[in-house]
mmCIF file of C-alpha atoms in Angstrom:
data_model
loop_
_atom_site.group_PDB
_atom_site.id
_atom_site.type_symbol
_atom_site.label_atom_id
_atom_site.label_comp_id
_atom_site.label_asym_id
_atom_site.label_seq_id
_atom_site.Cartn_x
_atom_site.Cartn_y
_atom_site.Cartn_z
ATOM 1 C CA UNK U 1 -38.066 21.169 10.534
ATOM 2 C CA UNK U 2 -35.634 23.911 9.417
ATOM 3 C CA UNK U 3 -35.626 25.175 5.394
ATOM 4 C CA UNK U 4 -32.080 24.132 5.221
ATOM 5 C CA UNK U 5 -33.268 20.417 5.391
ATOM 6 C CA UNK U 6 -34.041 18.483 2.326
ATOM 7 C CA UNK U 7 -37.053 16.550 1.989
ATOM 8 C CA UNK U 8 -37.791 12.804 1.634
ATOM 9 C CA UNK U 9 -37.825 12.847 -1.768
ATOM 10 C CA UNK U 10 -34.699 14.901 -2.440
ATOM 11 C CA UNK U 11 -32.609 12.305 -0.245
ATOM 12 C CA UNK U 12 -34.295 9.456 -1.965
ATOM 13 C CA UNK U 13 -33.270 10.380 -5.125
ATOM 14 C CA UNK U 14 -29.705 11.072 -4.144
ATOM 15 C CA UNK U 15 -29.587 8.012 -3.471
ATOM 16 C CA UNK U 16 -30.888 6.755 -5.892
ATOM 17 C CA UNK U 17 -27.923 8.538 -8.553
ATOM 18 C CA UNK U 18 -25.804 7.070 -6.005
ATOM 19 C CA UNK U 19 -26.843 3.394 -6.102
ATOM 20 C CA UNK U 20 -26.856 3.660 -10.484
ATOM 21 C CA UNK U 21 -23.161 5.341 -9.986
ATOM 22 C CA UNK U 22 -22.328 2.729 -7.618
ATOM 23 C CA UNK U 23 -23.140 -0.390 -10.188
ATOM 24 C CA UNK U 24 -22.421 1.388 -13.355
ATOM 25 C CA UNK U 25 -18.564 1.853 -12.185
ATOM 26 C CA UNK U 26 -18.401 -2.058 -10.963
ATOM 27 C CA UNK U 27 -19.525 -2.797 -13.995
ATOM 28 C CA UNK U 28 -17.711 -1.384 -16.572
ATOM 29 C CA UNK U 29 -14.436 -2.914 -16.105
ATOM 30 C CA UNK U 30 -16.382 -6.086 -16.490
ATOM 31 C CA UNK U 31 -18.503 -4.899 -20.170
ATOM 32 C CA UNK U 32 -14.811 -3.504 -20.982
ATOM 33 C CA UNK U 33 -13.468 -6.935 -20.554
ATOM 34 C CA UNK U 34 -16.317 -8.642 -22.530
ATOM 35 C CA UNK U 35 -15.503 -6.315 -25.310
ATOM 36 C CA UNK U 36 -11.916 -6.515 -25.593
ATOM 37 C CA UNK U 37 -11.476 -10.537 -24.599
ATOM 38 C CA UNK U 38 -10.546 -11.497 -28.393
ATOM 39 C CA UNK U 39 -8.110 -8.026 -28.469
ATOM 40 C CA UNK U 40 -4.463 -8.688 -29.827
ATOM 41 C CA UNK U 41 -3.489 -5.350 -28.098
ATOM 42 C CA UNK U 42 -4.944 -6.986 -24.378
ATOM 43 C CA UNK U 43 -2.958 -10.229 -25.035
ATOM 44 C CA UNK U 44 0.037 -8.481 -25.658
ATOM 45 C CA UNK U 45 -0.371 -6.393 -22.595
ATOM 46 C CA UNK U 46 -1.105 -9.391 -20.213
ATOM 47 C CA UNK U 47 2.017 -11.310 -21.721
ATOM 48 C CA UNK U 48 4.245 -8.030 -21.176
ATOM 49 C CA UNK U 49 3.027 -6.262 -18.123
ATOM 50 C CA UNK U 50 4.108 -8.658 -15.271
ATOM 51 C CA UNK U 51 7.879 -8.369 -16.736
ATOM 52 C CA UNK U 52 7.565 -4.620 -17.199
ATOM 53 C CA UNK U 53 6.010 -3.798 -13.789
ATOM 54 C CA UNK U 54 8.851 -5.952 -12.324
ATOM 55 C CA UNK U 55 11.489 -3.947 -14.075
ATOM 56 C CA UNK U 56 9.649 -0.766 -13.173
ATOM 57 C CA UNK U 57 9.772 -2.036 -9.520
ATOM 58 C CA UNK U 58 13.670 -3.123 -9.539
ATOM 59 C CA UNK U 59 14.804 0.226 -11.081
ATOM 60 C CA UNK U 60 12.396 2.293 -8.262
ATOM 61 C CA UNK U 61 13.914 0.054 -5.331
ATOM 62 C CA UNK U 62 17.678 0.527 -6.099
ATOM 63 C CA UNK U 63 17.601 3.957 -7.289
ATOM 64 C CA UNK U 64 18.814 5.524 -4.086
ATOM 65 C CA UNK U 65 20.899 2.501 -3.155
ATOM 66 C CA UNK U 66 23.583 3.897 -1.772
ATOM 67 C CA UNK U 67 27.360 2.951 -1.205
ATOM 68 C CA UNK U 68 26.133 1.215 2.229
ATOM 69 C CA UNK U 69 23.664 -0.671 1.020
ATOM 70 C CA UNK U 70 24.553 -2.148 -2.280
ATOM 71 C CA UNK U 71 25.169 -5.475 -0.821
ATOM 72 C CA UNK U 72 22.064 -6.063 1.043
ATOM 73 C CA UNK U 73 19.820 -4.661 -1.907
ATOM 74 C CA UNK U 74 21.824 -6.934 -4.426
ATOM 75 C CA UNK U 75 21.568 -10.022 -2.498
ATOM 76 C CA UNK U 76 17.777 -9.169 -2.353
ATOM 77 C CA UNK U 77 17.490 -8.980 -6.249
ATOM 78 C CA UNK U 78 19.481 -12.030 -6.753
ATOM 79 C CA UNK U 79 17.640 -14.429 -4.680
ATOM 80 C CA UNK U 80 14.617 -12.678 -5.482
ATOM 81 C CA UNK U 81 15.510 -13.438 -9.016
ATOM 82 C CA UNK U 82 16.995 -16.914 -8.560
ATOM 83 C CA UNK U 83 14.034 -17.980 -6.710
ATOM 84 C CA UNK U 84 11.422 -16.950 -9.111
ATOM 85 C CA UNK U 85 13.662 -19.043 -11.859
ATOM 86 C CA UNK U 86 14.112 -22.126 -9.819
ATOM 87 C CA UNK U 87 10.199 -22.071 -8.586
ATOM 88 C CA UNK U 88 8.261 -19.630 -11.037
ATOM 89 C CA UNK U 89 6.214 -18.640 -7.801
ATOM 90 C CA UNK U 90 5.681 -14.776 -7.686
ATOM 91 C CA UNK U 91 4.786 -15.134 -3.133
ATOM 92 C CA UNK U 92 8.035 -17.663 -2.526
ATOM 93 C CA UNK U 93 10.100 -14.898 -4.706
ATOM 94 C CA UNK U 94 8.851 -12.298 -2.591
ATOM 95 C CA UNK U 95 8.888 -13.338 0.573
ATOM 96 C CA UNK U 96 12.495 -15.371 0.371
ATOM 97 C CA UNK U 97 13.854 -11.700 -1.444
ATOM 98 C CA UNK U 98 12.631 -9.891 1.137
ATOM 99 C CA UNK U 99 13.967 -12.266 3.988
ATOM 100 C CA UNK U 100 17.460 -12.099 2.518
ATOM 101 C CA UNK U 101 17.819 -8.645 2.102
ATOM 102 C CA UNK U 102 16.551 -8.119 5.249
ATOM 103 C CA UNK U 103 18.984 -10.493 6.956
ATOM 104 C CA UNK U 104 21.866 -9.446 4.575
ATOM 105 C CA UNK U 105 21.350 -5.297 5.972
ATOM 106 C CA UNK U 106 21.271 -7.013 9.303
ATOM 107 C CA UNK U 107 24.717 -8.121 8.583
ATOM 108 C CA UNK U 108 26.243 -5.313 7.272
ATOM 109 C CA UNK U 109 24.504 -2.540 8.820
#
């Protein structure tokens, strides 16, 4: 075998680093979790985040809406909006926002 290949050992114990790695980084989001479960700061954040993200989302979608596509992109928001207050259900907001904005740039495309 040529110099330049590593040994048995060598590749075993890569792997080995690798496999330790490997579980230590699944793990830690789960012994971070453990540690912060009674945390005021982690309730606060899981109460806020879903609105915020939203938000975050809206303003990144219509911030290039242009003067074609106002319509479309506001019917979108609105029955995105109106379904998640009628049914509180995140998917059947989605996917009934999506389907009218894509039928409403259909329409005035």
């Amino acid at each position: 075998m040529p110099e330049s290949v590593p040994g048995a050992g060598y590749v075993f114990a890569a792997l080995f680093v690798m496999f330790v790695v490997t579980v230590a980084l699944r793990a830690a989001p789960f012994v971070a979790l453990s540690a912060l479960r009674n945390s005021a700061f982690v309730d606060f954040l899981g109460r806020t985040m879903p609105a915020g993200v939203m938000v975050i989302l809206v303003m990144y979608t219509l911030r290039d809406v242009g003067s074609t596509t106002w319509l479309p992109a506001t019917i979108g928001l609105a029955g995105t909006v109106g379904m998640h207050v009628w049914r509180r259900n995140a998917a059947l907001s989605t996917v009934v926002g999506t389907g009218l904005y894509l039928v409403a740039s259909t329409v005035w495309s």
